[in-house]
Coordinates of C-alpha atoms in Angstrom, one line a residue:
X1 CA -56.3 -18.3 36.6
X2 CA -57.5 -18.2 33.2
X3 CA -56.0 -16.8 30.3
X4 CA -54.5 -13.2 30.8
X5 CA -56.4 -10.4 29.6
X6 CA -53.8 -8.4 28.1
X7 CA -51.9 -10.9 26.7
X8 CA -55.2 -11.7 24.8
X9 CA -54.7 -8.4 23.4
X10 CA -51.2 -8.1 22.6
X11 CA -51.8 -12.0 20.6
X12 CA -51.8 -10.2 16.9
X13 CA -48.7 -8.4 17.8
X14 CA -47.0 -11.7 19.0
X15 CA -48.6 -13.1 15.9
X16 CA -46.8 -11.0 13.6
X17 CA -43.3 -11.7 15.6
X18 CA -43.6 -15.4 14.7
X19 CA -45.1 -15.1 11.2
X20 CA -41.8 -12.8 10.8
X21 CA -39.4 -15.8 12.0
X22 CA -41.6 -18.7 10.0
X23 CA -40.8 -16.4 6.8
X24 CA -37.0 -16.3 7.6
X25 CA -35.9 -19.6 9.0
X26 CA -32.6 -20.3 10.5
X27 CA -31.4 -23.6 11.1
X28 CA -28.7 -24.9 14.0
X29 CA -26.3 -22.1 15.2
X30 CA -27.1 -20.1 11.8
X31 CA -29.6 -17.8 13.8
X32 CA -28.3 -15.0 13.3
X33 CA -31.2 -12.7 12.2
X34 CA -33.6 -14.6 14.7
X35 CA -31.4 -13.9 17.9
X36 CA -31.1 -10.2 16.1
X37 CA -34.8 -9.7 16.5
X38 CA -35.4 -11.5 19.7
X39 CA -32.8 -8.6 21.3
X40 CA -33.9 -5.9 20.0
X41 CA -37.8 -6.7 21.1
X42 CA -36.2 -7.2 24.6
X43 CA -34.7 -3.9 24.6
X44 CA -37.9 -2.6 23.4
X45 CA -39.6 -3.8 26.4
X46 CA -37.5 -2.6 28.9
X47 CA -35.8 -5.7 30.1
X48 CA -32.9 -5.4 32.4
X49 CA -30.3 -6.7 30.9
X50 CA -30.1 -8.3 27.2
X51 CA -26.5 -10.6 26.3
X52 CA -26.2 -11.9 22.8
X53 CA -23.8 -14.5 22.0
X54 CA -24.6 -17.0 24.6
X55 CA -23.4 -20.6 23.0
X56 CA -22.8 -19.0 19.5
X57 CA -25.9 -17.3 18.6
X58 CA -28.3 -17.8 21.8
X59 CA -29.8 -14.7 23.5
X60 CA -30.4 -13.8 27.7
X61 CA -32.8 -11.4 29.0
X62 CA -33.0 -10.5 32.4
X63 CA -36.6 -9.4 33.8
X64 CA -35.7 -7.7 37.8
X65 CA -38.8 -8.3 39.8
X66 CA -40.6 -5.5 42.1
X67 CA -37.9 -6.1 44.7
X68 CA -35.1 -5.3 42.6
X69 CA -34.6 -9.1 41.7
X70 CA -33.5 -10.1 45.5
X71 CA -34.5 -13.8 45.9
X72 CA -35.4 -16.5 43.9
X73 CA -34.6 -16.8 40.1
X74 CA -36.6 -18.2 37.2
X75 CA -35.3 -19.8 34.4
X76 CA -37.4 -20.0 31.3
X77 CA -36.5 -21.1 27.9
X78 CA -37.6 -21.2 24.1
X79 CA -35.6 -22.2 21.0
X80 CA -35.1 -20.4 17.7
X81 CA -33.9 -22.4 15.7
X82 CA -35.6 -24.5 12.3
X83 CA -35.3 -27.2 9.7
X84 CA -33.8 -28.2 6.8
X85 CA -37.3 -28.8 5.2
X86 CA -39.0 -27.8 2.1
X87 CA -42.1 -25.8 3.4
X88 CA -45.4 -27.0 1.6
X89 CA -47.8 -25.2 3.8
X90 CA -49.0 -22.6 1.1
X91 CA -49.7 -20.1 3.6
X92 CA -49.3 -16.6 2.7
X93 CA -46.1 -16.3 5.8
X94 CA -44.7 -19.5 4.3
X95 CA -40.6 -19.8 4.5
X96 CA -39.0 -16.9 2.0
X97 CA -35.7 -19.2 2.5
X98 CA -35.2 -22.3 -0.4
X99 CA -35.2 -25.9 2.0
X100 CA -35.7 -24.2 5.1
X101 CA -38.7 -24.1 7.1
X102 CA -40.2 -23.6 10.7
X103 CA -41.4 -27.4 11.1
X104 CA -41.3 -27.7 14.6
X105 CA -42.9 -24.4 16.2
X106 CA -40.0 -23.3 17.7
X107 CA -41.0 -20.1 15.9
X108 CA -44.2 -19.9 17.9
X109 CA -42.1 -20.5 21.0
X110 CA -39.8 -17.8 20.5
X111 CA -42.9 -15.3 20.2
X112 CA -44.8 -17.0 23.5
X113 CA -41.4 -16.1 24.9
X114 CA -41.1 -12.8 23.8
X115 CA -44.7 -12.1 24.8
X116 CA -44.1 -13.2 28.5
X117 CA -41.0 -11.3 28.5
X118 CA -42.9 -8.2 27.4
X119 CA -45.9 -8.9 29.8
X120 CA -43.8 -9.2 32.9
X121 CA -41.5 -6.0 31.7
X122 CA -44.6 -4.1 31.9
X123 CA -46.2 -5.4 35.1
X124 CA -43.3 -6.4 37.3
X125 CA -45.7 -8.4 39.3
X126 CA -43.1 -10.3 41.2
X127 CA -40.3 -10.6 43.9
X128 CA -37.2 -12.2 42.6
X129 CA -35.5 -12.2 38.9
X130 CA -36.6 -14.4 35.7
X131 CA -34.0 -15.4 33.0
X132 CA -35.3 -15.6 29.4
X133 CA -33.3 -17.6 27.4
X134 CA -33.8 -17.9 23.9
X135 CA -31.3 -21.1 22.4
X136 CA -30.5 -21.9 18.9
X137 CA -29.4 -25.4 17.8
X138 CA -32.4 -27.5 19.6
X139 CA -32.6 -30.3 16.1
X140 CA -29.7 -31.8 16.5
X141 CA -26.6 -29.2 17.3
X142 CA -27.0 -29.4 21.2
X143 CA -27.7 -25.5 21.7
X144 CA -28.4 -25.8 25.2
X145 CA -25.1 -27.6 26.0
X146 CA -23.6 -24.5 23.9
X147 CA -25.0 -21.9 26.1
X148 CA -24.4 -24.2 29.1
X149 CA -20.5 -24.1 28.6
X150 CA -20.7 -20.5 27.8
X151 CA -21.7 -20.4 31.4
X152 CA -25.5 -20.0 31.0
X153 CA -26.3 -21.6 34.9
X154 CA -22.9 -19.7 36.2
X155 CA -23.7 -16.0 34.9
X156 CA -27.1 -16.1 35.7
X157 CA -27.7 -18.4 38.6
X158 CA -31.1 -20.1 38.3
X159 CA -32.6 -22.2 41.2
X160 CA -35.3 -23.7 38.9
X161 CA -35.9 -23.8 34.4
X162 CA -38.8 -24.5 32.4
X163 CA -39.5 -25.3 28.9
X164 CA -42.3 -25.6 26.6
X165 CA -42.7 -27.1 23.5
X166 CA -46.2 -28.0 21.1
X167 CA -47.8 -30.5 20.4
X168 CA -50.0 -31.5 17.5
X169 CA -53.0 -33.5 18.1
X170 CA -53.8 -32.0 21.0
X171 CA -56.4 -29.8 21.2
X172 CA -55.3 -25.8 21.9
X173 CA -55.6 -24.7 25.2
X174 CA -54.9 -28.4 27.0
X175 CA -51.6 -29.6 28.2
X176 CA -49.9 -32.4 29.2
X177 CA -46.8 -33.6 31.0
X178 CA -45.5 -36.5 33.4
X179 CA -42.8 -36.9 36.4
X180 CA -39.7 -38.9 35.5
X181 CA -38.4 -39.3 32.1
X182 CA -40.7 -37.0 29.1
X183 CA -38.3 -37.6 26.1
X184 CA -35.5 -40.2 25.2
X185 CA -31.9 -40.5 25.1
X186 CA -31.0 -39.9 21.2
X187 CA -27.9 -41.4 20.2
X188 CA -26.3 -42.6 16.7
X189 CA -24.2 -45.6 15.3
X190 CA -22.8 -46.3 12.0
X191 CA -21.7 -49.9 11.1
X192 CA -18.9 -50.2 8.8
X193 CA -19.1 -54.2 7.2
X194 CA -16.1 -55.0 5.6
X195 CA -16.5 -58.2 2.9
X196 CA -14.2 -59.4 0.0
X197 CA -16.1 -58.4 -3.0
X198 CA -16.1 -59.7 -6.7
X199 CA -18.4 -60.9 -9.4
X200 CA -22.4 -61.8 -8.3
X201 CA -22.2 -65.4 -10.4
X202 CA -19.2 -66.4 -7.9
X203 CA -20.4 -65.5 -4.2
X204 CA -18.8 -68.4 -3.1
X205 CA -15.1 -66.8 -4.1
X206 CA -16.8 -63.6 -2.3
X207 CA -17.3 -63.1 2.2
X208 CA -20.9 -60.6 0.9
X209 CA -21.1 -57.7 3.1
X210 CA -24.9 -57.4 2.1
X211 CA -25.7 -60.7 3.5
X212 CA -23.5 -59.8 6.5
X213 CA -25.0 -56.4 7.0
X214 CA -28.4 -57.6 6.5
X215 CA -28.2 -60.3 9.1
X216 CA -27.0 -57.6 11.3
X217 CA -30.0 -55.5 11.2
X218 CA -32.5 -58.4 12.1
X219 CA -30.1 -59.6 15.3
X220 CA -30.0 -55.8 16.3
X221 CA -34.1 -56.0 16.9
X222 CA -33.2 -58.8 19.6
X223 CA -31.8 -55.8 21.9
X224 CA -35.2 -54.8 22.4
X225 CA -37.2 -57.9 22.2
X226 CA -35.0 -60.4 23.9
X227 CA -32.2 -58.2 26.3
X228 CA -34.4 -55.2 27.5
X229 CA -37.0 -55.9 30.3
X230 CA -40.1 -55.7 28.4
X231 CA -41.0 -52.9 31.3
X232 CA -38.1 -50.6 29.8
X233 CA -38.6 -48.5 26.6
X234 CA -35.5 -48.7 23.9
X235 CA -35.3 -48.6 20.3
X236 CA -33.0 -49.9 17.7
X237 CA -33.8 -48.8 14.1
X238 CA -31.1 -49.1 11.2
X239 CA -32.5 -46.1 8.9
X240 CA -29.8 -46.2 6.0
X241 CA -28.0 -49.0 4.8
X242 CA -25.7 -48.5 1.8
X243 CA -23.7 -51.1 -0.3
X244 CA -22.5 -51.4 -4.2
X245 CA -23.6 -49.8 -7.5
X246 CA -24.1 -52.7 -10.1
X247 CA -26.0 -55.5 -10.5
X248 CA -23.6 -58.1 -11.1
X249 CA -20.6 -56.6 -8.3
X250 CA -20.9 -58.3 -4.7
X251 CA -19.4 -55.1 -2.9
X252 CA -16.7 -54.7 -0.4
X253 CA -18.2 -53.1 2.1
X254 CA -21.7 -51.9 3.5
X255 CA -22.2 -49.3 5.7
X256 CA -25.5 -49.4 8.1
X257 CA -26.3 -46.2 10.4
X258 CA -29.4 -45.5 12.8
X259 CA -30.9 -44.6 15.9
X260 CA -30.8 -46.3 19.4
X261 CA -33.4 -44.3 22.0
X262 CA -33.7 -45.2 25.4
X263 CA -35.1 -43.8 28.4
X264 CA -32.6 -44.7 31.3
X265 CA -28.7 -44.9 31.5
X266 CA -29.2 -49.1 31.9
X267 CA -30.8 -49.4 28.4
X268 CA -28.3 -46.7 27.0
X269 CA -25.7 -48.8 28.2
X270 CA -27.3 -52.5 27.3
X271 CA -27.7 -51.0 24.0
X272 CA -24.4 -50.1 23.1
X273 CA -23.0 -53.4 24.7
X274 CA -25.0 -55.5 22.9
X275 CA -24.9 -53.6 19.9
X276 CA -21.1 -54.1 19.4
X277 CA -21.1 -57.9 20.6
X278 CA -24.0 -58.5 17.8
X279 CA -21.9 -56.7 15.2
X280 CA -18.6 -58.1 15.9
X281 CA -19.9 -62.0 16.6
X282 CA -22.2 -62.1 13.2
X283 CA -19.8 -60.7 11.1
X284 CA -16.6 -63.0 12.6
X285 CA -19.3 -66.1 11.7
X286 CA -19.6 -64.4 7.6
X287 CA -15.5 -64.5 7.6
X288 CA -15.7 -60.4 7.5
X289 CA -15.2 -57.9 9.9
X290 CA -17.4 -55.2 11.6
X291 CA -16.7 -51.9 13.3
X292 CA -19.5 -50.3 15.4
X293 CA -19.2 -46.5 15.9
X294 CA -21.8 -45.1 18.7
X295 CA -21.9 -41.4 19.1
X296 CA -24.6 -40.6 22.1
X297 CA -26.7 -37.7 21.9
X298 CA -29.2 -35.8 24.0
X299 CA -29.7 -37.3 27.1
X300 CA -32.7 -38.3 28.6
X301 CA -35.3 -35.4 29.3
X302 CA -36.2 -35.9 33.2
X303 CA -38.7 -34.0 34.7
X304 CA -38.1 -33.4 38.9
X305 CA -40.8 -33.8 40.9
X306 CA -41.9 -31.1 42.7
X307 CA -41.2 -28.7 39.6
X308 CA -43.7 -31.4 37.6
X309 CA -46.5 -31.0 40.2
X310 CA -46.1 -27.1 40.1
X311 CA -46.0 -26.6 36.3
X312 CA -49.4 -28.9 35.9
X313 CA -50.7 -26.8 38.7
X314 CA -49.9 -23.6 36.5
X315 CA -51.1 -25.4 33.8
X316 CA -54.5 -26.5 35.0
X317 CA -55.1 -23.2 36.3
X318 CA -55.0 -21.6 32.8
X319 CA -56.8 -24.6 30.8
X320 CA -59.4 -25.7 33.6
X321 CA -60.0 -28.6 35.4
X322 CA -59.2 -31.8 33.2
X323 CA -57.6 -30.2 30.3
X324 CA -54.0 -31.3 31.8
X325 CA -52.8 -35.0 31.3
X326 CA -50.2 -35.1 34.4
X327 CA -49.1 -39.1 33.5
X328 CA -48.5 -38.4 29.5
X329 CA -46.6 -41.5 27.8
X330 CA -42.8 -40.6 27.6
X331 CA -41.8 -40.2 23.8
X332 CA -39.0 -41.9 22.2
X333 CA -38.2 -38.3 20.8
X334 CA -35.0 -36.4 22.2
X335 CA -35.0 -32.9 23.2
X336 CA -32.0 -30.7 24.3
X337 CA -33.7 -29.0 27.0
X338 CA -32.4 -32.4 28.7
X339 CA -29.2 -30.4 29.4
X340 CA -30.6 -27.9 31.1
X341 CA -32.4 -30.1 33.3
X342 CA -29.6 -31.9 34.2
X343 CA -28.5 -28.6 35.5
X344 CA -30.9 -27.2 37.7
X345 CA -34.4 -28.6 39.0
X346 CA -37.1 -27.9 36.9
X347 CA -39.9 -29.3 34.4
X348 CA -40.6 -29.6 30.3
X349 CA -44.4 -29.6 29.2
X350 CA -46.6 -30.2 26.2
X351 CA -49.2 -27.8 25.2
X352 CA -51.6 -28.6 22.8
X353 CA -51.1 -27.2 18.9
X354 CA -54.5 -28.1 18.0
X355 CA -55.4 -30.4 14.4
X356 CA -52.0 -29.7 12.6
X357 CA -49.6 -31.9 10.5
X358 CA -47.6 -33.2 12.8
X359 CA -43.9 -32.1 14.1
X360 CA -40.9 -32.4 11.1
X361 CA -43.7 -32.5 8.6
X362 CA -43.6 -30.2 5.5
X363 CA -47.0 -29.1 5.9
X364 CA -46.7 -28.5 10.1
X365 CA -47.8 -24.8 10.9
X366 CA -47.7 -23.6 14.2
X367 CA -50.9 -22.6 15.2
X368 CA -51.3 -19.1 16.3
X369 CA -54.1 -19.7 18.5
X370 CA -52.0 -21.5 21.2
X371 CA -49.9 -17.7 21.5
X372 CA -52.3 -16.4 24.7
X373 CA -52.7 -19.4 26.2
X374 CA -48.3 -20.2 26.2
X375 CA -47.7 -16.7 27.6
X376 CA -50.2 -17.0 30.3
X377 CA -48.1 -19.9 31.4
X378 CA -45.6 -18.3 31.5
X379 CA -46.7 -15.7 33.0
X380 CA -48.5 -17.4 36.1
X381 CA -45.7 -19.3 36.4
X382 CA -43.4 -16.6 37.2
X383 CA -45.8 -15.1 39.4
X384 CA -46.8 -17.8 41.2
X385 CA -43.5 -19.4 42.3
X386 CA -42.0 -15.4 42.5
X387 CA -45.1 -14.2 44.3
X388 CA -44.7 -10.5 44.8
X389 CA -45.1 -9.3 48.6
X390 CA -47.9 -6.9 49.2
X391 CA -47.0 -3.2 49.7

């Protein structure tokens, strides 16, 4: 089940789809443009039935198999949607839009998309009915949830989804993936310190938020070191902490936010628990006070089982024996996709992007040479779990 001869040829067309999103990026729901493109190539290839609007800006295809669609259905997705990065990749498709760039592929997963889509148009090669969907909002604005409320798994019933995303460092044409949790829980926090300011020489007619907030961040490392099973993966990291404008002013207040990422609902909870007796208990000891605000994000991307074991079976049979890593390390990154899986049965996979900068970097490409090999996955998965009955 190598890779599939005519999607081999239609690669420089597919090529010139995602060099046409990398030079106009969208970002969050503003995909406008993309989503306008991705429809109209649908309709182009003959698919069944093309929605626009799905969660704001996300986009449906429906591909009917030989059957007439009868049976099974397919879920498969890809998201649009880019970055609010300054592009400094030099290439001659490089982003035409001012602090807005493709860092993250999901312009190459649109076209692997649209090239499956097109394939399976063509050939019909199947029993059953496969879903495209094509999301916006993955970094950060919760896309997937979007189209999920806009009745994504009601209008078009799906017994299993699949997703796909790149992965630098990996060479092209490999792939890798794992049962169980893939990606973290992502959730926020801000920490409001309040103090008594006044003048640096006189601390001691001053309750320092500084000192306060700063004692804060070091107890908040405990939650992993000294609470969480050292078996269990969470993360604690204070990433902006803000207080005063002059040297000789002890502030009022200080205002610490971060990330906490976890990969079960028993961290996710310990976290926050511990999190707000840590913040309200150091600051009470300082003679200040301290309000913890936790916003949780993406859940936990869980892979099922038996959807895990079929897409590295997929997967092996387009990259060979041993060029599938089917016990990957989970990543403290979140993905959205998480939604959908909490939805319907189904599996999330890594395939390899080759020597690249790495994801959310200003100089990450997505490299065209992993196009044939991500629609043949697509591809074979459909055909394989929709097999077509002979005539």
């Amino acid at each position: 089940m190598p890779i599939v001869n005519r999607l081999a040829d239609l690669a420089d067309e597919i090529t010139a789809w995602r060099r046409d999103f990398h030079e106009n990026p969208e970002v969050l729901y503003e995909t406008v443009r993309t989503a306008g493109k991705v429809a109209e190539l649908l309709e182009s290839f003959g698919v069944d039935e093309v929605t626009t609007g799905i969660g704001k800006t996300g986009v449906v295809g429906v591909i009917k198999g030989r059957n007439g669609g009868a049976g099974r259905t397919v879920g498969l997705r890809a998201d649009m949607d880019a970055l609010p990065i300054e592009e400094e990749t030099q290439k001659p498709y490089a982003s035409k839009v001012p602090g807005k760039m493709h860092a993250c592929g999901h312009d190459g997963h649109t076209a692997m998309l649209l090239g499956a889509a097109k394939y399976l148009s063509e050939t019909r090669n199947f029993d059953g009915t496969v879903v495209v969907i094509f999301q916006p909002a993955e970094e950060g604005g919760a896309g997937a949830k979007a189209m999920i409320d806009d009745g994504l798994m009601t209008r078009w019933p799906m017994d299993e989804v699949y997703g796909m995303h790149n992965y630098p460092g990996m060479p092209v044409g490999e792939f890798a993936i794992c049962k169980g949790p893939i990606m973290a829980a992502t959730d926020e926090f801000r920490i409001t310190v309040t103090g008594k300011g006044g003048h640096a020489a006189k601390p001691h007619q001053t309750v320092d938020p500084v000192v306060v907030g700063s004692k804060i961040v070091s107890a908040l490392q405990t939650i992993a070191s000294r609470n969480a099973n050292p078996l269990d993966s969470v993360v604690v990291s204070v990433t902006v902490f803000n207080a005063g404008s002059a040297f000789n002013v002890i502030p009022q207040d200080a205002v610490l936010r971060g990330t906490v990422r976890s990969l079960n609902a028993d961290m996710r909870d310990l976290a926050e628990k511990r999190m707000g007796d840590i913040v309200t208990s150091i600051a009470a000891a300082f003679d200040a006070t301290a309000k913890l605000e936790f916003r949780r994000g993406y859940p936990v991307t869980r892979n099922h089982d038996e959807q895990t074991d079929f897409a590295a079976e997929i997967a092996e049979g387009i990259a060979g024996d041993g060029k599938v890593n089917r016990s990957i390390e989970p990543m403290m990154g979140g993905e959205d996709f998480s939604y959908m899986l909490e939805e319907r049965p189904g599996a999330f996979i890594f395939a390899g992007n080759g020597d690249t900068a790495g994801l959310h970097h200003p100089e990450y490409d997505f490299n065209d040479d992993l196009i044939p090999v991500g629609c043949s996955y697509w591809v074979k998965l459909v055909e394989t779990a929709l097999p077509a009955k002979a005539a």
